[in-house]
């Protein structure tokens, strides 16, 4: 690592849980971020700032004026641009050491499976059940750790499904039924601006810990955040033996 990189990452290298070897590990890592919206924005920015060497960011949507209230990776000038490209441009200014692949079209299942298979960690920053279930299945198939997050109104959720461990529950254990009718979207329900930052930043922290293999992740636990009343609750999450995805 060159001198300017040692300086850039010095506050990480000082941490005994990371040190030089951990930072080097991050540099060699590849994170797949699905969605460059409210959650994807802090995830992408923190992983880039922290020096994760390669990021693949998938978003086929365009930046809209209504996004700017919370999707802090996008600027007013980026309205109308593809979100993955807008995120790539912001990261280029934040940390040019990071290689960013921007996926600007909707990936089919095979293409997405290919992206999952080469990633060290997948961060689900999507806003719909179809994508969440598909990512869960693909991560399970490839034994890739999945950091899952959701945020709507003042309510947030976070968990880690680390499929490298046999006893890890999965997203389908948590939500066994596919129900399009229960889909909650920001466009219809509203979302408190910093809520996506609170959840997304926690997702970034979990992803970094997975890449560094340090501490305890949220595997087997679900974080429920009520930002309106400042309540952070953690509940146990067990693997469902009859789960259609990860059960026997
Ligand atoms: Zn399961």
PDB file of C-alpha atoms and ligand atoms in Angstrom:
ATOM      1  CA  UNK A   1       0.000   0.000   0.000  1.00  0.00           C
ATOM      2  CA  UNK A   2       1.394   3.394  -0.976  1.00  0.00           C
ATOM      3  CA  UNK A   3       1.859   6.270   1.489  1.00  0.00           C
ATOM      4  CA  UNK A   4      -1.256   8.182   0.449  1.00  0.00           C
ATOM      5  CA  UNK A   5      -3.350   5.043   0.906  1.00  0.00           C
ATOM      6  CA  UNK A   6      -1.808   4.385   4.308  1.00  0.00           C
ATOM      7  CA  UNK A   7      -2.888   7.911   5.236  1.00  0.00           C
ATOM      8  CA  UNK A   8      -6.328   7.588   3.670  1.00  0.00           C
ATOM      9  CA  UNK A   9      -7.052   4.439   5.634  1.00  0.00           C
ATOM     10  CA  UNK A  10      -4.974   5.245   8.731  1.00  0.00           C
ATOM     11  CA  UNK A  11      -7.972   5.464  11.093  1.00  0.00           C
ATOM     12  CA  UNK A  12      -8.955   1.962  10.087  1.00  0.00           C
ATOM     13  CA  UNK A  13      -5.416   0.639  10.287  1.00  0.00           C
ATOM     14  CA  UNK A  14      -5.202   1.976  13.872  1.00  0.00           C
ATOM     15  CA  UNK A  15      -8.035  -0.313  14.911  1.00  0.00           C
ATOM     16  CA  UNK A  16      -6.621  -3.583  16.276  1.00  0.00           C
ATOM     17  CA  UNK A  17      -9.548  -5.471  14.714  1.00  0.00           C
ATOM     18  CA  UNK A  18      -8.593  -4.209  11.252  1.00  0.00           C
ATOM     19  CA  UNK A  19      -4.931  -3.147  11.036  1.00  0.00           C
ATOM     20  CA  UNK A  20      -3.014  -3.238   7.775  1.00  0.00           C
ATOM     21  CA  UNK A  21      -4.013  -6.804   6.908  1.00  0.00           C
ATOM     22  CA  UNK A  22      -7.730  -6.059   7.303  1.00  0.00           C
ATOM     23  CA  UNK A  23      -7.510  -2.945   5.174  1.00  0.00           C
ATOM     24  CA  UNK A  24      -5.657  -4.936   2.512  1.00  0.00           C
ATOM     25  CA  UNK A  25      -8.474  -7.508   2.701  1.00  0.00           C
ATOM     26  CA  UNK A  26     -11.048  -4.774   2.059  1.00  0.00           C
ATOM     27  CA  UNK A  27      -9.058  -3.592  -0.947  1.00  0.00           C
ATOM     28  CA  UNK A  28      -9.283  -7.100  -2.406  1.00  0.00           C
ATOM     29  CA  UNK A  29     -13.020  -7.417  -1.688  1.00  0.00           C
ATOM     30  CA  UNK A  30     -15.999  -7.144  -4.005  1.00  0.00           C
ATOM     31  CA  UNK A  31     -19.404  -6.028  -2.743  1.00  0.00           C
ATOM     32  CA  UNK A  32     -22.616  -6.254  -4.760  1.00  0.00           C
ATOM     33  CA  UNK A  33     -25.127  -3.497  -3.956  1.00  0.00           C
ATOM     34  CA  UNK A  34     -28.668  -3.971  -5.255  1.00  0.00           C
ATOM     35  CA  UNK A  35     -30.349  -0.591  -5.486  1.00  0.00           C
ATOM     36  CA  UNK A  36     -28.823   2.888  -5.390  1.00  0.00           C
ATOM     37  CA  UNK A  37     -31.701   4.564  -3.565  1.00  0.00           C
ATOM     38  CA  UNK A  38     -32.121   5.566   0.061  1.00  0.00           C
ATOM     39  CA  UNK A  39     -30.366   2.525   1.527  1.00  0.00           C
ATOM     40  CA  UNK A  40     -27.927   2.010  -1.341  1.00  0.00           C
ATOM     41  CA  UNK A  41     -26.654   5.592  -1.059  1.00  0.00           C
ATOM     42  CA  UNK A  42     -25.032   5.306   2.406  1.00  0.00           C
ATOM     43  CA  UNK A  43     -24.034   1.693   1.762  1.00  0.00           C
ATOM     44  CA  UNK A  44     -22.159   2.599  -1.423  1.00  0.00           C
ATOM     45  CA  UNK A  45     -20.603   5.732   0.049  1.00  0.00           C
ATOM     46  CA  UNK A  46     -19.361   4.094   3.256  1.00  0.00           C
ATOM     47  CA  UNK A  47     -18.038   1.003   1.490  1.00  0.00           C
ATOM     48  CA  UNK A  48     -16.258   3.227  -1.019  1.00  0.00           C
ATOM     49  CA  UNK A  49     -14.867   5.557   1.654  1.00  0.00           C
ATOM     50  CA  UNK A  50     -13.751   2.539   3.696  1.00  0.00           C
ATOM     51  CA  UNK A  51     -11.796   1.217   0.727  1.00  0.00           C
ATOM     52  CA  UNK A  52     -13.725  -1.835  -0.460  1.00  0.00           C
ATOM     53  CA  UNK A  53     -11.837  -2.371  -3.714  1.00  0.00           C
ATOM     54  CA  UNK A  54     -14.655  -3.283  -6.066  1.00  0.00           C
ATOM     55  CA  UNK A  55     -18.331  -2.353  -5.975  1.00  0.00           C
ATOM     56  CA  UNK A  56     -21.013  -3.490  -8.375  1.00  0.00           C
ATOM     57  CA  UNK A  57     -24.022  -1.193  -8.125  1.00  0.00           C
ATOM     58  CA  UNK A  58     -27.269  -2.247  -9.794  1.00  0.00           C
ATOM     59  CA  UNK A  59     -30.080   0.196 -10.485  1.00  0.00           C
ATOM     60  CA  UNK A  60     -32.027   0.628 -13.699  1.00  0.00           C
ATOM     61  CA  UNK A  61     -34.016   3.617 -12.405  1.00  0.00           C
ATOM     62  CA  UNK A  62     -33.362   7.333 -12.983  1.00  0.00           C
ATOM     63  CA  UNK A  63     -32.753   9.964 -10.321  1.00  0.00           C
ATOM     64  CA  UNK A  64     -35.989  11.820  -9.637  1.00  0.00           C
ATOM     65  CA  UNK A  65     -36.428  15.125  -7.814  1.00  0.00           C
ATOM     66  CA  UNK A  66     -38.442  13.325  -5.094  1.00  0.00           C
ATOM     67  CA  UNK A  67     -35.407  11.088  -4.362  1.00  0.00           C
ATOM     68  CA  UNK A  68     -33.089  13.899  -3.285  1.00  0.00           C
ATOM     69  CA  UNK A  69     -34.709  14.333   0.154  1.00  0.00           C
ATOM     70  CA  UNK A  70     -32.918  11.110   1.289  1.00  0.00           C
ATOM     71  CA  UNK A  71     -30.815   9.498  -1.469  1.00  0.00           C
ATOM     72  CA  UNK A  72     -27.692  11.440  -0.591  1.00  0.00           C
ATOM     73  CA  UNK A  73     -25.389   9.905  -3.196  1.00  0.00           C
ATOM     74  CA  UNK A  74     -27.340  11.788  -5.907  1.00  0.00           C
ATOM     75  CA  UNK A  75     -27.186  15.522  -6.528  1.00  0.00           C
ATOM     76  CA  UNK A  76     -29.636  17.966  -8.046  1.00  0.00           C
ATOM     77  CA  UNK A  77     -27.564  17.985 -11.225  1.00  0.00           C
ATOM     78  CA  UNK A  78     -28.041  14.200 -11.522  1.00  0.00           C
ATOM     79  CA  UNK A  79     -31.830  14.357 -11.851  1.00  0.00           C
ATOM     80  CA  UNK A  80     -32.740  12.349 -14.936  1.00  0.00           C
ATOM     81  CA  UNK A  81     -29.507  10.316 -14.904  1.00  0.00           C
ATOM     82  CA  UNK A  82     -29.368   6.596 -14.248  1.00  0.00           C
ATOM     83  CA  UNK A  83     -28.889   6.006 -10.506  1.00  0.00           C
ATOM     84  CA  UNK A  84     -26.053   3.487 -10.846  1.00  0.00           C
ATOM     85  CA  UNK A  85     -24.133   5.920 -13.066  1.00  0.00           C
ATOM     86  CA  UNK A  86     -24.880   8.840 -10.742  1.00  0.00           C
ATOM     87  CA  UNK A  87     -23.603   6.757  -7.784  1.00  0.00           C
ATOM     88  CA  UNK A  88     -20.501   5.796  -9.764  1.00  0.00           C
ATOM     89  CA  UNK A  89     -19.767   9.482 -10.455  1.00  0.00           C
ATOM     90  CA  UNK A  90     -20.111  10.442  -6.776  1.00  0.00           C
ATOM     91  CA  UNK A  91     -17.839   7.585  -5.681  1.00  0.00           C
ATOM     92  CA  UNK A  92     -15.211   8.575  -8.260  1.00  0.00           C
ATOM     93  CA  UNK A  93     -14.930  11.902  -6.404  1.00  0.00           C
ATOM     94  CA  UNK A  94     -15.099  10.333  -2.939  1.00  0.00           C
ATOM     95  CA  UNK A  95     -12.501   7.606  -3.483  1.00  0.00           C
ATOM     96  CA  UNK A  96     -10.982   7.147  -6.939  1.00  0.00           C
ATOM     97  CA  UNK A  97      -9.197   3.992  -5.717  1.00  0.00           C
ATOM     98  CA  UNK A  98     -12.477   2.084  -5.830  1.00  0.00           C
ATOM     99  CA  UNK A  99     -13.506   0.291  -9.006  1.00  0.00           C
ATOM    100  CA  UNK A 100     -17.242   0.653  -9.604  1.00  0.00           C
ATOM    101  CA  UNK A 101     -19.247  -1.399 -12.074  1.00  0.00           C
ATOM    102  CA  UNK A 102     -22.579   0.265 -12.791  1.00  0.00           C
ATOM    103  CA  UNK A 103     -25.374  -2.052 -13.930  1.00  0.00           C
ATOM    104  CA  UNK A 104     -27.920   0.196 -15.589  1.00  0.00           C
ATOM    105  CA  UNK A 105     -30.411  -2.322 -16.985  1.00  0.00           C
ATOM    106  CA  UNK A 106     -32.718  -4.752 -15.205  1.00  0.00           C
ATOM    107  CA  UNK A 107     -30.709  -7.981 -14.818  1.00  0.00           C
ATOM    108  CA  UNK A 108     -32.440 -11.281 -15.439  1.00  0.00           C
ATOM    109  CA  UNK A 109     -32.026 -14.141 -12.979  1.00  0.00           C
ATOM    110  CA  UNK A 110     -29.029 -15.703 -14.748  1.00  0.00           C
ATOM    111  CA  UNK A 111     -27.215 -12.381 -14.993  1.00  0.00           C
ATOM    112  CA  UNK A 112     -27.914 -11.591 -11.358  1.00  0.00           C
ATOM    113  CA  UNK A 113     -26.724 -15.079 -10.332  1.00  0.00           C
ATOM    114  CA  UNK A 114     -23.474 -14.362 -12.143  1.00  0.00           C
ATOM    115  CA  UNK A 115     -22.986 -11.122 -10.203  1.00  0.00           C
ATOM    116  CA  UNK A 116     -23.781 -12.866  -6.901  1.00  0.00           C
ATOM    117  CA  UNK A 117     -21.335 -15.689  -7.632  1.00  0.00           C
ATOM    118  CA  UNK A 118     -18.356 -13.315  -7.876  1.00  0.00           C
ATOM    119  CA  UNK A 119     -19.295 -11.123  -4.885  1.00  0.00           C
ATOM    120  CA  UNK A 120     -17.921 -11.543  -1.362  1.00  0.00           C
ATOM    121  CA  UNK A 121     -21.022  -9.942   0.141  1.00  0.00           C
ATOM    122  CA  UNK A 122     -24.394  -8.842  -1.228  1.00  0.00           C
ATOM    123  CA  UNK A 123     -26.243  -5.869   0.223  1.00  0.00           C
ATOM    124  CA  UNK A 124     -29.964  -5.799  -0.513  1.00  0.00           C
ATOM    125  CA  UNK A 125     -31.006  -2.171  -0.812  1.00  0.00           C
ATOM    126  CA  UNK A 126     -33.990  -2.897  -3.035  1.00  0.00           C
ATOM    127  CA  UNK A 127     -37.554  -1.801  -2.373  1.00  0.00           C
ATOM    128  CA  UNK A 128     -39.604  -4.809  -3.460  1.00  0.00           C
ATOM    129  CA  UNK A 129     -40.330  -8.375  -2.407  1.00  0.00           C
ATOM    130  CA  UNK A 130     -39.618  -9.954  -5.807  1.00  0.00           C
ATOM    131  CA  UNK A 131     -36.016  -8.757  -5.709  1.00  0.00           C
ATOM    132  CA  UNK A 132     -35.607  -9.639  -2.021  1.00  0.00           C
ATOM    133  CA  UNK A 133     -36.817 -13.217  -2.511  1.00  0.00           C
ATOM    134  CA  UNK A 134     -34.691 -13.672  -5.639  1.00  0.00           C
ATOM    135  CA  UNK A 135     -31.548 -12.322  -3.962  1.00  0.00           C
ATOM    136  CA  UNK A 136     -32.177 -14.554  -0.954  1.00  0.00           C
ATOM    137  CA  UNK A 137     -32.429 -17.629  -3.188  1.00  0.00           C
ATOM    138  CA  UNK A 138     -29.337 -16.721  -5.241  1.00  0.00           C
ATOM    139  CA  UNK A 139     -27.245 -15.931  -2.163  1.00  0.00           C
ATOM    140  CA  UNK A 140     -28.337 -19.227  -0.605  1.00  0.00           C
ATOM    141  CA  UNK A 141     -27.375 -21.105  -3.803  1.00  0.00           C
ATOM    142  CA  UNK A 142     -23.926 -19.499  -3.911  1.00  0.00           C
ATOM    143  CA  UNK A 143     -23.375 -19.398  -0.120  1.00  0.00           C
ATOM    144  CA  UNK A 144     -22.832 -15.640  -0.340  1.00  0.00           C
ATOM    145  CA  UNK A 145     -23.568 -13.572   2.795  1.00  0.00           C
ATOM    146  CA  UNK A 146     -26.594 -11.282   2.389  1.00  0.00           C
ATOM    147  CA  UNK A 147     -27.129  -8.061   4.316  1.00  0.00           C
ATOM    148  CA  UNK A 148     -30.809  -7.214   4.175  1.00  0.00           C
ATOM    149  CA  UNK A 149     -32.392  -3.869   4.992  1.00  0.00           C
ATOM    150  CA  UNK A 150     -35.709  -2.116   4.620  1.00  0.00           C
ATOM    151  CA  UNK A 151     -37.049   1.330   5.513  1.00  0.00           C
ATOM    152  CA  UNK A 152     -40.483   2.901   5.192  1.00  0.00           C
ATOM    153  CA  UNK A 153     -42.215   5.798   6.995  1.00  0.00           C
ATOM    154  CA  UNK A 154     -40.320   5.871  10.355  1.00  0.00           C
ATOM    155  CA  UNK A 155     -39.727   2.103  10.517  1.00  0.00           C
ATOM    156  CA  UNK A 156     -36.575   0.235   9.634  1.00  0.00           C
ATOM    157  CA  UNK A 157     -35.418  -3.389   9.611  1.00  0.00           C
ATOM    158  CA  UNK A 158     -32.059  -5.058   9.273  1.00  0.00           C
ATOM    159  CA  UNK A 159     -30.700  -8.576   9.328  1.00  0.00           C
ATOM    160  CA  UNK A 160     -27.810 -10.666   8.015  1.00  0.00           C
ATOM    161  CA  UNK A 161     -28.275 -14.011   6.344  1.00  0.00           C
ATOM    162  CA  UNK A 162     -24.820 -15.548   6.224  1.00  0.00           C
ATOM    163  CA  UNK A 163     -25.185 -18.663   4.117  1.00  0.00           C
ATOM    164  CA  UNK A 164     -21.597 -19.730   4.778  1.00  0.00           C
ATOM    165  CA  UNK A 165     -23.045 -20.928   8.089  1.00  0.00           C
ATOM    166  CA  UNK A 166     -25.474 -23.866   7.934  1.00  0.00           C
ATOM    167  CA  UNK A 167     -27.532 -22.634  10.878  1.00  0.00           C
ATOM    168  CA  UNK A 168     -28.272 -19.206   9.395  1.00  0.00           C
ATOM    169  CA  UNK A 169     -31.940 -18.400   8.808  1.00  0.00           C
ATOM    170  CA  UNK A 170     -32.863 -16.771   5.493  1.00  0.00           C
ATOM    171  CA  UNK A 171     -35.176 -13.994   4.329  1.00  0.00           C
ATOM    172  CA  UNK A 172     -37.823 -16.582   3.442  1.00  0.00           C
ATOM    173  CA  UNK A 173     -37.735 -17.938   7.024  1.00  0.00           C
ATOM    174  CA  UNK A 174     -38.623 -14.406   8.132  1.00  0.00           C
ATOM    175  CA  UNK A 175     -41.288 -13.762   5.482  1.00  0.00           C
ATOM    176  CA  UNK A 176     -42.529 -17.152   4.218  1.00  0.00           C
ATOM    177  CA  UNK A 177     -45.406 -15.818   2.107  1.00  0.00           C
ATOM    178  CA  UNK A 178     -45.028 -13.863  -1.094  1.00  0.00           C
ATOM    179  CA  UNK A 179     -47.700 -11.201  -0.958  1.00  0.00           C
ATOM    180  CA  UNK A 180     -47.661  -8.404  -3.510  1.00  0.00           C
ATOM    181  CA  UNK A 181     -50.532  -6.761  -1.644  1.00  0.00           C
ATOM    182  CA  UNK A 182     -48.377  -6.052   1.412  1.00  0.00           C
ATOM    183  CA  UNK A 183     -45.761  -4.211  -0.627  1.00  0.00           C
ATOM    184  CA  UNK A 184     -45.028  -0.840   0.954  1.00  0.00           C
ATOM    185  CA  UNK A 185     -43.361   1.745  -1.207  1.00  0.00           C
ATOM    186  CA  UNK A 186     -41.901   5.130  -0.351  1.00  0.00           C
ATOM    187  CA  UNK A 187     -43.898   6.694  -3.186  1.00  0.00           C
ATOM    188  CA  UNK A 188     -47.159   5.761  -1.472  1.00  0.00           C
ATOM    189  CA  UNK A 189     -46.193   5.868   2.191  1.00  0.00           C
ATOM    190  CA  UNK A 190     -43.474   8.448   2.632  1.00  0.00           C
ATOM    191  CA  UNK A 191     -40.141   7.923   4.359  1.00  0.00           C
ATOM    192  CA  UNK A 192     -38.286   9.941   6.986  1.00  0.00           C
ATOM    193  CA  UNK A 193     -35.047  11.216   5.415  1.00  0.00           C
ATOM    194  CA  UNK A 194     -32.404  10.046   7.944  1.00  0.00           C
ATOM    195  CA  UNK A 195     -34.124   6.669   8.495  1.00  0.00           C
ATOM    196  CA  UNK A 196     -32.590   5.289   5.290  1.00  0.00           C
ATOM    197  CA  UNK A 197     -29.219   6.583   6.516  1.00  0.00           C
ATOM    198  CA  UNK A 198     -29.637   4.851   9.882  1.00  0.00           C
ATOM    199  CA  UNK A 199     -30.490   1.511   8.285  1.00  0.00           C
ATOM    200  CA  UNK A 200     -28.107   1.844   5.329  1.00  0.00           C
ATOM    201  CA  UNK A 201     -25.173   2.807   7.533  1.00  0.00           C
ATOM    202  CA  UNK A 202     -25.862  -0.233   9.729  1.00  0.00           C
ATOM    203  CA  UNK A 203     -25.938  -2.372   6.567  1.00  0.00           C
ATOM    204  CA  UNK A 204     -22.547  -0.957   5.554  1.00  0.00           C
ATOM    205  CA  UNK A 205     -21.163  -1.783   9.004  1.00  0.00           C
ATOM    206  CA  UNK A 206     -22.422  -5.373   8.780  1.00  0.00           C
ATOM    207  CA  UNK A 207     -20.975  -5.761   5.269  1.00  0.00           C
ATOM    208  CA  UNK A 208     -17.552  -4.505   6.386  1.00  0.00           C
ATOM    209  CA  UNK A 209     -17.564  -6.841   9.403  1.00  0.00           C
ATOM    210  CA  UNK A 210     -18.406  -9.773   7.128  1.00  0.00           C
ATOM    211  CA  UNK A 211     -15.561  -8.872   4.748  1.00  0.00           C
ATOM    212  CA  UNK A 212     -13.155  -8.466   7.676  1.00  0.00           C
ATOM    213  CA  UNK A 213     -14.552 -11.465   9.565  1.00  0.00           C
ATOM    214  CA  UNK A 214     -14.675  -9.521  12.850  1.00  0.00           C
ATOM    215  CA  UNK A 215     -17.154  -9.201  15.702  1.00  0.00           C
ATOM    216  CA  UNK A 216     -20.682 -10.589  15.691  1.00  0.00           C
ATOM    217  CA  UNK A 217     -23.030  -9.846  12.818  1.00  0.00           C
ATOM    218  CA  UNK A 218     -26.822  -9.631  12.867  1.00  0.00           C
ATOM    219  CA  UNK A 219     -27.051 -13.259  11.717  1.00  0.00           C
ATOM    220  CA  UNK A 220     -29.925 -14.886  13.627  1.00  0.00           C
ATOM    221  CA  UNK A 221     -31.216 -11.522  14.800  1.00  0.00           C
ATOM    222  CA  UNK A 222     -33.582  -8.946  13.354  1.00  0.00           C
ATOM    223  CA  UNK A 223     -33.185  -5.271  14.176  1.00  0.00           C
ATOM    224  CA  UNK A 224     -36.447  -3.329  14.346  1.00  0.00           C
ATOM    225  CA  UNK A 225     -35.982   0.407  14.386  1.00  0.00           C
ATOM    226  CA  UNK A 226     -38.699   2.898  15.264  1.00  0.00           C
ATOM    227  CA  UNK A 227     -37.083   6.218  14.437  1.00  0.00           C
ATOM    228  CA  UNK A 228     -40.134   8.241  15.503  1.00  0.00           C
ATOM    229  CA  UNK A 229     -39.813   7.058  19.106  1.00  0.00           C
ATOM    230  CA  UNK A 230     -36.066   6.324  19.054  1.00  0.00           C
ATOM    231  CA  UNK A 231     -36.473   2.629  19.833  1.00  0.00           C
ATOM    232  CA  UNK A 232     -34.015   0.015  18.603  1.00  0.00           C
ATOM    233  CA  UNK A 233     -35.209  -3.515  19.302  1.00  0.00           C
ATOM    234  CA  UNK A 234     -33.477  -6.749  18.421  1.00  0.00           C
ATOM    235  CA  UNK A 235     -35.396  -9.998  18.235  1.00  0.00           C
ATOM    236  CA  UNK A 236     -34.090 -13.534  17.734  1.00  0.00           C
ATOM    237  CA  UNK A 237     -34.553 -15.051  14.335  1.00  0.00           C
ATOM    238  CA  UNK A 238     -34.488 -18.819  13.945  1.00  0.00           C
ATOM    239  CA  UNK A 239     -34.000 -20.953  10.879  1.00  0.00           C
ATOM    240  CA  UNK A 240     -37.326 -22.488   9.819  1.00  0.00           C
ATOM    241  CA  UNK A 241     -36.738 -26.223   9.340  1.00  0.00           C
ATOM    242  CA  UNK A 242     -39.615 -26.307   6.827  1.00  0.00           C
ATOM    243  CA  UNK A 243     -38.427 -23.216   4.893  1.00  0.00           C
ATOM    244  CA  UNK A 244     -38.888 -23.646   1.119  1.00  0.00           C
ATOM    245  CA  UNK A 245     -35.447 -22.104   0.497  1.00  0.00           C
ATOM    246  CA  UNK A 246     -33.095 -23.162   3.287  1.00  0.00           C
ATOM    247  CA  UNK A 247     -35.053 -25.932   5.091  1.00  0.00           C
ATOM    248  CA  UNK A 248     -34.308 -29.620   4.750  1.00  0.00           C
TER     249      UNK A 248
HETATM  250 ZN1  LIG B   1     -35.077 -20.076   5.179  1.00  0.00          ZN
END
